[in-house]
Coordinates of C-alpha atoms in Angstrom, one line a residue:
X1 CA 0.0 0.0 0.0
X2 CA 2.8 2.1 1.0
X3 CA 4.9 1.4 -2.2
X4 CA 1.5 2.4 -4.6
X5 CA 0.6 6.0 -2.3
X6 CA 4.8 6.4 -2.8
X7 CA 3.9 6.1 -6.8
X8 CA 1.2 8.2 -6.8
X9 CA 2.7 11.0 -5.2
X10 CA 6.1 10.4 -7.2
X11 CA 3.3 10.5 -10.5
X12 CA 1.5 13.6 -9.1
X13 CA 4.9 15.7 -8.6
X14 CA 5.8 14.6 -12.1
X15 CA 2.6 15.9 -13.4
X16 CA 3.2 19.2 -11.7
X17 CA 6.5 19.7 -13.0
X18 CA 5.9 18.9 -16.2
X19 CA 2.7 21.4 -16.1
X20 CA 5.3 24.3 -14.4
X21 CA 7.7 23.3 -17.2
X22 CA 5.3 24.1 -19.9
X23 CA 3.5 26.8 -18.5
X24 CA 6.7 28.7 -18.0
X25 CA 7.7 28.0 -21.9
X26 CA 4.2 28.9 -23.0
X27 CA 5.2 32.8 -21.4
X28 CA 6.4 35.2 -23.4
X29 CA 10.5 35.3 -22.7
X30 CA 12.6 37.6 -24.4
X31 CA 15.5 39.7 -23.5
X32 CA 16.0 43.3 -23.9
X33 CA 19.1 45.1 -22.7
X34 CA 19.3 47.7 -19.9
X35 CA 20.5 50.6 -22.4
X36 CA 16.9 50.0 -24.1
X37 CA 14.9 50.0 -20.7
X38 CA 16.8 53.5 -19.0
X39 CA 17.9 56.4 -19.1
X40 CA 21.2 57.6 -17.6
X41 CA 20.8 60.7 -14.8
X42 CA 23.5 63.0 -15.9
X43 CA 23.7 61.8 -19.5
X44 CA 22.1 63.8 -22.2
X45 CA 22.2 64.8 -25.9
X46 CA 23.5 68.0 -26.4
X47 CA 22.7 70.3 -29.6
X48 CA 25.4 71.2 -32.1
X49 CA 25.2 73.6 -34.8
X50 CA 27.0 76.3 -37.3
X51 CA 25.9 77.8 -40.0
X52 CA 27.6 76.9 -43.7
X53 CA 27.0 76.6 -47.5
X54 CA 25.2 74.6 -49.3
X55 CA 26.3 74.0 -53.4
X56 CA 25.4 72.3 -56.3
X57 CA 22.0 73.6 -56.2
X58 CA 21.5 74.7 -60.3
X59 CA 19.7 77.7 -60.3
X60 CA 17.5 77.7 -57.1
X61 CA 20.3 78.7 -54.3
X62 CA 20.1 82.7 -52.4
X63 CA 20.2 85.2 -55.3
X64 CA 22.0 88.8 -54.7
X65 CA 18.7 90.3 -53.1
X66 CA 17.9 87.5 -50.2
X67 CA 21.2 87.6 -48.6
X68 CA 23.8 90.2 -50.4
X69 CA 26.5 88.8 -52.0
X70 CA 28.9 90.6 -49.6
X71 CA 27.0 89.5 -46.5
X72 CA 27.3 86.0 -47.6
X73 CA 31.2 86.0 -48.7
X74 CA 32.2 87.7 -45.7
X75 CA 30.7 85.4 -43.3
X76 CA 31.6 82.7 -44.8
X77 CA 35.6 84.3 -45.4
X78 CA 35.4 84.7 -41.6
X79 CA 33.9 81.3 -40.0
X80 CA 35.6 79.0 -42.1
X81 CA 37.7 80.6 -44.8
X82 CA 36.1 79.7 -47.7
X83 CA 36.1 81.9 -50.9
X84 CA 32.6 81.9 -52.9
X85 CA 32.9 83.9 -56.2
X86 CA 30.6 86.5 -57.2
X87 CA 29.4 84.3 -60.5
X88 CA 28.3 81.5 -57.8
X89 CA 25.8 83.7 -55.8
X90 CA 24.4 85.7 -59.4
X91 CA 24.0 82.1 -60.4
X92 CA 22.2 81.0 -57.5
X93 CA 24.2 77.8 -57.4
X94 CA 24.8 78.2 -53.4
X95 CA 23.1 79.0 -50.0
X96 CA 23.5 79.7 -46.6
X97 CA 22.0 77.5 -44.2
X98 CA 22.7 76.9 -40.8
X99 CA 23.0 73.1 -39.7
X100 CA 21.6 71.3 -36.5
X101 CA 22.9 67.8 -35.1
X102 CA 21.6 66.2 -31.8
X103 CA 25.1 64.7 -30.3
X104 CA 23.7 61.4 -27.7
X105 CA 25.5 60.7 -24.7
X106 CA 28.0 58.3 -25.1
X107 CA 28.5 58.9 -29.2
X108 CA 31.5 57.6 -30.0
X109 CA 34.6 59.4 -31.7
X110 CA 34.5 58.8 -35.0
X111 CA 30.9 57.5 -35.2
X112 CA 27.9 59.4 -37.4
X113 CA 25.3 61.3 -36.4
X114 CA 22.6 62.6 -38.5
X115 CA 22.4 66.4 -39.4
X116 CA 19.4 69.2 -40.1
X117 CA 20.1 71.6 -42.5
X118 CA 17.6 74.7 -43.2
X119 CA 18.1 77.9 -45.9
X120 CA 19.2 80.8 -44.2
X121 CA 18.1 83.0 -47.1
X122 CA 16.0 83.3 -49.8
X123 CA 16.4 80.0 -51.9
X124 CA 13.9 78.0 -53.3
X125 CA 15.3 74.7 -52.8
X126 CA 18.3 72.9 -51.8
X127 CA 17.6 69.3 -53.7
X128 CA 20.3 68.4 -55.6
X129 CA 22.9 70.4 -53.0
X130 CA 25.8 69.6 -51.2
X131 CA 26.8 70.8 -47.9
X132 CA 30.4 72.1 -47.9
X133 CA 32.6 70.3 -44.8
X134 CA 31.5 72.5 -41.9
X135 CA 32.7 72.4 -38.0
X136 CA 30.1 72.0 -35.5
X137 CA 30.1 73.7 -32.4
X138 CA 28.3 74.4 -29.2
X139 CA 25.3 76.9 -29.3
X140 CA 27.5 78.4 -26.8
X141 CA 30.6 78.9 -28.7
X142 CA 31.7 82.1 -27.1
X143 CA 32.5 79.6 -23.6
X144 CA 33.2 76.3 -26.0
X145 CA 35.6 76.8 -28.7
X146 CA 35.6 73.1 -29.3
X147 CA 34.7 71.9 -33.0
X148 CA 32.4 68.1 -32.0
X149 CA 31.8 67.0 -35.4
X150 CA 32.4 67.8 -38.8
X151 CA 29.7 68.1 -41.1
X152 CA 29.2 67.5 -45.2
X153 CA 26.9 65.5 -47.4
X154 CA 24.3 65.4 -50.0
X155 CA 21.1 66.2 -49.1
X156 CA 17.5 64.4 -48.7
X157 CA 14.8 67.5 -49.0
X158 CA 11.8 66.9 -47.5
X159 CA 9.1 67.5 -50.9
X160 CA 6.4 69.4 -48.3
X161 CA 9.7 71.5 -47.7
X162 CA 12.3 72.4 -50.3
X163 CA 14.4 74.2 -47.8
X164 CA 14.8 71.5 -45.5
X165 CA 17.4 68.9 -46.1
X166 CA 18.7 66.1 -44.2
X167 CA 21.9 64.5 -44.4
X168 CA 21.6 61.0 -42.7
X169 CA 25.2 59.8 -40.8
X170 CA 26.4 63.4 -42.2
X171 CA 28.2 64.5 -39.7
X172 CA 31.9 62.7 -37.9
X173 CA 32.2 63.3 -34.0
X174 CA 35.4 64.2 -33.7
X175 CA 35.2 64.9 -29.5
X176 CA 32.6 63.2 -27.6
X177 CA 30.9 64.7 -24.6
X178 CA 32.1 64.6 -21.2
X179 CA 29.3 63.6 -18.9
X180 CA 29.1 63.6 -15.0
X181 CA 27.4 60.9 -14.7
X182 CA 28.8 59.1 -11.4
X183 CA 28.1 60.9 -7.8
X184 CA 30.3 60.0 -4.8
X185 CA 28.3 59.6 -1.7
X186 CA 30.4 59.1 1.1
X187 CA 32.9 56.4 0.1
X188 CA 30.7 55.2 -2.3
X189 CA 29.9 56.2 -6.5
X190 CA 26.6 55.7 -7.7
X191 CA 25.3 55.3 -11.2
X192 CA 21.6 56.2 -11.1
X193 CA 19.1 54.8 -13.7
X194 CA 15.5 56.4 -14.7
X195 CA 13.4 53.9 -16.3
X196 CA 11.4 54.9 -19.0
X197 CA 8.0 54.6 -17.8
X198 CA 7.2 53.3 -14.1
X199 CA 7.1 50.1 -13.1
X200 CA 7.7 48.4 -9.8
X201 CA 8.2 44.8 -11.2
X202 CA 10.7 46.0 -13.7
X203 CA 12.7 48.1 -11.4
X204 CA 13.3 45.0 -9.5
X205 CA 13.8 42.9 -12.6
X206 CA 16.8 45.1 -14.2
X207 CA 18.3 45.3 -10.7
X208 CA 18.5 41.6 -10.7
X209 CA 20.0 41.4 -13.3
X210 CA 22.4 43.7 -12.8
X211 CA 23.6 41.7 -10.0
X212 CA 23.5 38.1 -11.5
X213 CA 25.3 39.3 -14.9
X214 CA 28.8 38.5 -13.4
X215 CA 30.2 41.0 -15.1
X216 CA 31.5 42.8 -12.2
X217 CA 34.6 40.5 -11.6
X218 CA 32.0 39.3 -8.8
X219 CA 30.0 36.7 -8.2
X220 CA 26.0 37.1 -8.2
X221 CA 25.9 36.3 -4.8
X222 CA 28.8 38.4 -3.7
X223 CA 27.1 41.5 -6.2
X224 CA 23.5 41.1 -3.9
X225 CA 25.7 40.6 -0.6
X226 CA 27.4 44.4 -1.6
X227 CA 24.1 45.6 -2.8
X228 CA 25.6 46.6 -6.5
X229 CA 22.0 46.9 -7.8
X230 CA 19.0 47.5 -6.0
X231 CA 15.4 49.8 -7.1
X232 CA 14.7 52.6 -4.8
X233 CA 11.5 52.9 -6.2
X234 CA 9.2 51.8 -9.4
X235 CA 11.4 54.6 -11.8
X236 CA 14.9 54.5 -10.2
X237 CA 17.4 51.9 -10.2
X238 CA 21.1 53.1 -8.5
X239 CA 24.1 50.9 -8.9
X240 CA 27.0 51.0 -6.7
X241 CA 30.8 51.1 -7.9
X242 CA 32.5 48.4 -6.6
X243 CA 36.1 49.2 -4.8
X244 CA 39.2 48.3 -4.2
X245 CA 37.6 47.6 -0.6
X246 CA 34.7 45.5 -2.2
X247 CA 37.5 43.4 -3.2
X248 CA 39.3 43.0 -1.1
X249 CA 37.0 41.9 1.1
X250 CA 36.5 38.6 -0.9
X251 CA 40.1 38.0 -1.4
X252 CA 40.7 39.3 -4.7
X253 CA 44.2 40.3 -6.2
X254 CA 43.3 40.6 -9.8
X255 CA 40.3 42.7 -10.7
X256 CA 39.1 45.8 -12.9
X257 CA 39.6 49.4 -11.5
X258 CA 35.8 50.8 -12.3
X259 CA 36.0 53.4 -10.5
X260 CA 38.8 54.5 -12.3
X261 CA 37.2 53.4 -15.6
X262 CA 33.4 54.2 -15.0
X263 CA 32.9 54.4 -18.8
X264 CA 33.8 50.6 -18.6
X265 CA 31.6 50.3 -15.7
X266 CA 28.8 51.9 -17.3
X267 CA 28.9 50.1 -20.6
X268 CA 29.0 46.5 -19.0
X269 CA 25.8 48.0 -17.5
X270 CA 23.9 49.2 -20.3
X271 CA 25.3 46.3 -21.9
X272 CA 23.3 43.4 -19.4
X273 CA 20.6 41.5 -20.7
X274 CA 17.0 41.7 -18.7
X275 CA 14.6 38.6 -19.2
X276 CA 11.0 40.4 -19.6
X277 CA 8.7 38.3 -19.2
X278 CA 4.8 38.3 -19.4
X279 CA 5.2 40.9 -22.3
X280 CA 4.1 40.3 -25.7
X281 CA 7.1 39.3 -28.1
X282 CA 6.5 40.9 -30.8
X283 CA 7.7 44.4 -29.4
X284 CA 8.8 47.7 -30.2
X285 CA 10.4 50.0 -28.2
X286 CA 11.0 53.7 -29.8
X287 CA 13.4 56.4 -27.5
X288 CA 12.1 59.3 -28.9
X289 CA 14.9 61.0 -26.6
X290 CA 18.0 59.3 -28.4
X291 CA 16.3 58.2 -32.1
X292 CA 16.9 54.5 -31.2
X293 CA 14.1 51.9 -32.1
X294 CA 14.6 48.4 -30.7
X295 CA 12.9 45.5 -32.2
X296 CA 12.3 42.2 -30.3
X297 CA 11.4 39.3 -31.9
X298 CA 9.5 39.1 -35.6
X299 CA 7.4 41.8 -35.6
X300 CA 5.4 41.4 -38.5
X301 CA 3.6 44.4 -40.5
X302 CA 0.6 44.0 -42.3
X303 CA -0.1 44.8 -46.3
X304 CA -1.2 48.0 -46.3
X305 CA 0.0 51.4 -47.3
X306 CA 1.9 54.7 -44.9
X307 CA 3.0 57.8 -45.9
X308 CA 5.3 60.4 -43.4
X309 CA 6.2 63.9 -45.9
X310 CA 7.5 62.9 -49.1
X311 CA 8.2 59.1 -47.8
X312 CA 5.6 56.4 -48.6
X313 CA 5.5 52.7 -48.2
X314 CA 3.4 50.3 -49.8
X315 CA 3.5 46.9 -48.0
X316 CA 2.3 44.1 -50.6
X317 CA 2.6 41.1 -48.5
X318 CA 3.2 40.7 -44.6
X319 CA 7.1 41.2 -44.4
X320 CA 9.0 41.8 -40.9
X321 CA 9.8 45.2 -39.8
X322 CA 13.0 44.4 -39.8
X323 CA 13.4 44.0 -43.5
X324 CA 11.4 47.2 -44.1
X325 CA 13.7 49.3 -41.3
X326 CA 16.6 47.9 -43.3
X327 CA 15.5 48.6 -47.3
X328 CA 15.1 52.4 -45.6
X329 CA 18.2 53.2 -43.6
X330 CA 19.5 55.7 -45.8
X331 CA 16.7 58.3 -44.6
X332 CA 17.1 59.9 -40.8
X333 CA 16.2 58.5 -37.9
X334 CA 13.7 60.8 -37.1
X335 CA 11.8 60.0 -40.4
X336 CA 12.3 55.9 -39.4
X337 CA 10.7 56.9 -36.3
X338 CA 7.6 58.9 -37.8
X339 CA 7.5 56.3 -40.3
X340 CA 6.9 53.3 -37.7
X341 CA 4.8 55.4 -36.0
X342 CA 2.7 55.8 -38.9
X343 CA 2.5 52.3 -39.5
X344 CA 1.5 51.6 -35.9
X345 CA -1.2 54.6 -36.3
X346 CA -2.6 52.5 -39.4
X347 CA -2.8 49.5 -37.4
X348 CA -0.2 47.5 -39.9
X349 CA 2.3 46.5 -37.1
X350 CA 1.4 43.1 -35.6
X351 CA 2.3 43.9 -32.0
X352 CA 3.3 46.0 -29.1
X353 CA 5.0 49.8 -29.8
X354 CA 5.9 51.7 -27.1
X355 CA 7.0 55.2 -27.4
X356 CA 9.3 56.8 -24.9

């Protein structure tokens, strides 16, 4: 009797394993990275600009009457030492225009950003232009005398507005920005998170995971023990340094300086991978703040048709937005955005979009 009741229990636990087992698999289980789920208190894009020239443009550049031929060739003989002839500006091959880039934290030196570029005077259009290689500066150039990128490129005009070009990757960071991201507290530096939209459960989550990604030169358990991650609330996560003390207290002789290299620190951070679970797969995750869309597992858009400005889509069959993100990447990031947003708005996009 004993031996059957042992059975049946043995059976019964079976059965309930194998129904956890499936019922965990049959959840949606994906992972997204930290970088895609925060922001970074003290990090921000900063604004570069300067104003430059724009050729190439056959007949519908500034004329003499917009902006004076002497206005134009002495600003431009004084900012950047270039010589535009008389014949150019009669012919109304060139214009001024003054450029805008948005520099993200943590942009790379000798990565590409994208650049805005708008007539300054009285052209009609700049399709078919150039922009001559221009330094970008700080809006506050009088205090920053440092040049952060350097800018040149054909243009993409927008067909609603002729005077409004975009070069895509236009412009070469040539000094990245200095953030001050890390606070000391005592004897301690803390990195401070901001999640993108509230939530308690996935505070908790990304700290975690934080601590279990053993990419500390600790071990998870030692990382909890220290306290390396942990969610002060449901929109703030703060991650702690560890020391040369935190070492030493388990025994370590070899391990990474971090506070010494927080950049290091920072990227194995934004770097970690978060399970999400109960969220639907088929996700996408637009920072409207840094121009990054992430894309997490086959999201799949609907035939149909989208238009943003002068940029339409037709979508004959269902085809992953993946494929479409990747037939476009020549226009701006902006214009990817507004153009998945649009297909969202349509109701094209089989799943989740959320915009931050």
């Amino acid at each position: 009797m004993r031996s059957i009741l042992h059975n049946i229990r043995t059976y019964s636990v079976t059965l309930v394993t194998i129904f956890l087992f499936f019922a965990i698999l049959s959840q949606n289980i994906f992972a997204q990275r930290v970088k895609d789920l925060v922001e970074v208190e003290g990090a921000r894009s900063n604004f570069i600009e300067a104003d430059g020239l724009v050729y190439g443009l056959k007949g519908t550049g500034d004329s003499s009457k917009g902006v004076t031929m002497q206005k134009l060739r002495s600003y431009l003989s004084n900012q950047n030492n270039w010589k535009v002839s008389e014949a150019d500006i009669v012919s109304k091959n060139v214009a001024l225009v003054h450029i805008e880039a948005e520099l993200p934290p943590f942009q790379a030196e000798g990565t590409k950003i994208d650049l805005k570029v708008s007539a300054l005077g009285d052209a009609k259009s700049l399709s078919g232009g150039r922009l001559l290689i221009t330094p970008l500066r700080s809006p506050r150039a009088r205090e920053d005398q440092n040049v952060y990128a350097l800018a040149q490129g054909d243009l993409i005009v927008d067909g609603d507005n002729p005077t409004v070009g975009y070069v895509p990757n236009g412009a070469i960071v040539e000094k990245a920005l200095v953030h001050n991201f890390i606070k000391e507290r005592g004897n301690k530096y803390i990195l401070t998170l901001h999640l993108n939209r509230t939530d308690f459960s996935l505070a908790n989550t990304i700290a975690d995971a934080i601590n279990n990604s053993g990419k500390f030169d600790l071990t998870p358990e030692q990382a909890v023990e220290l306290g390396i991650a942990y969610a002060v609330d449901g929109g703030t996560i703060e991650v702690r340094i560890p020391t040369t003390t935190d070492f030493q207290l388990y025994g370590y002789r070899e391990f990474t300086d971090f506070v010494g290299q927080p950049v290091k620190f920072i990227s194995r951070v934004l770097d970690t991978n978060v399970q999400l679970v109960g969220e639907d797969k088929a996700l996408v995750i637009i920072n409207d703040k840094t121009k990054v869309i992430s894309v997490t597992g086959d999201v799949m858009v609907k035939k149909g048709r989208a238009q943003k400005g002068s940029i339409s889509l037709e979508i004959k069959d269902d085809t992953l937005l993946q494929d479409i993100m990747k037939e476009k990447e020549g226009i701006t990031s902006q214009d990817m955005i507004d153009l998945v947003k649009a297909l969202s708005q349509a109701g094209l996009i089989k799943g989740k979009v959320i915009s931050n």
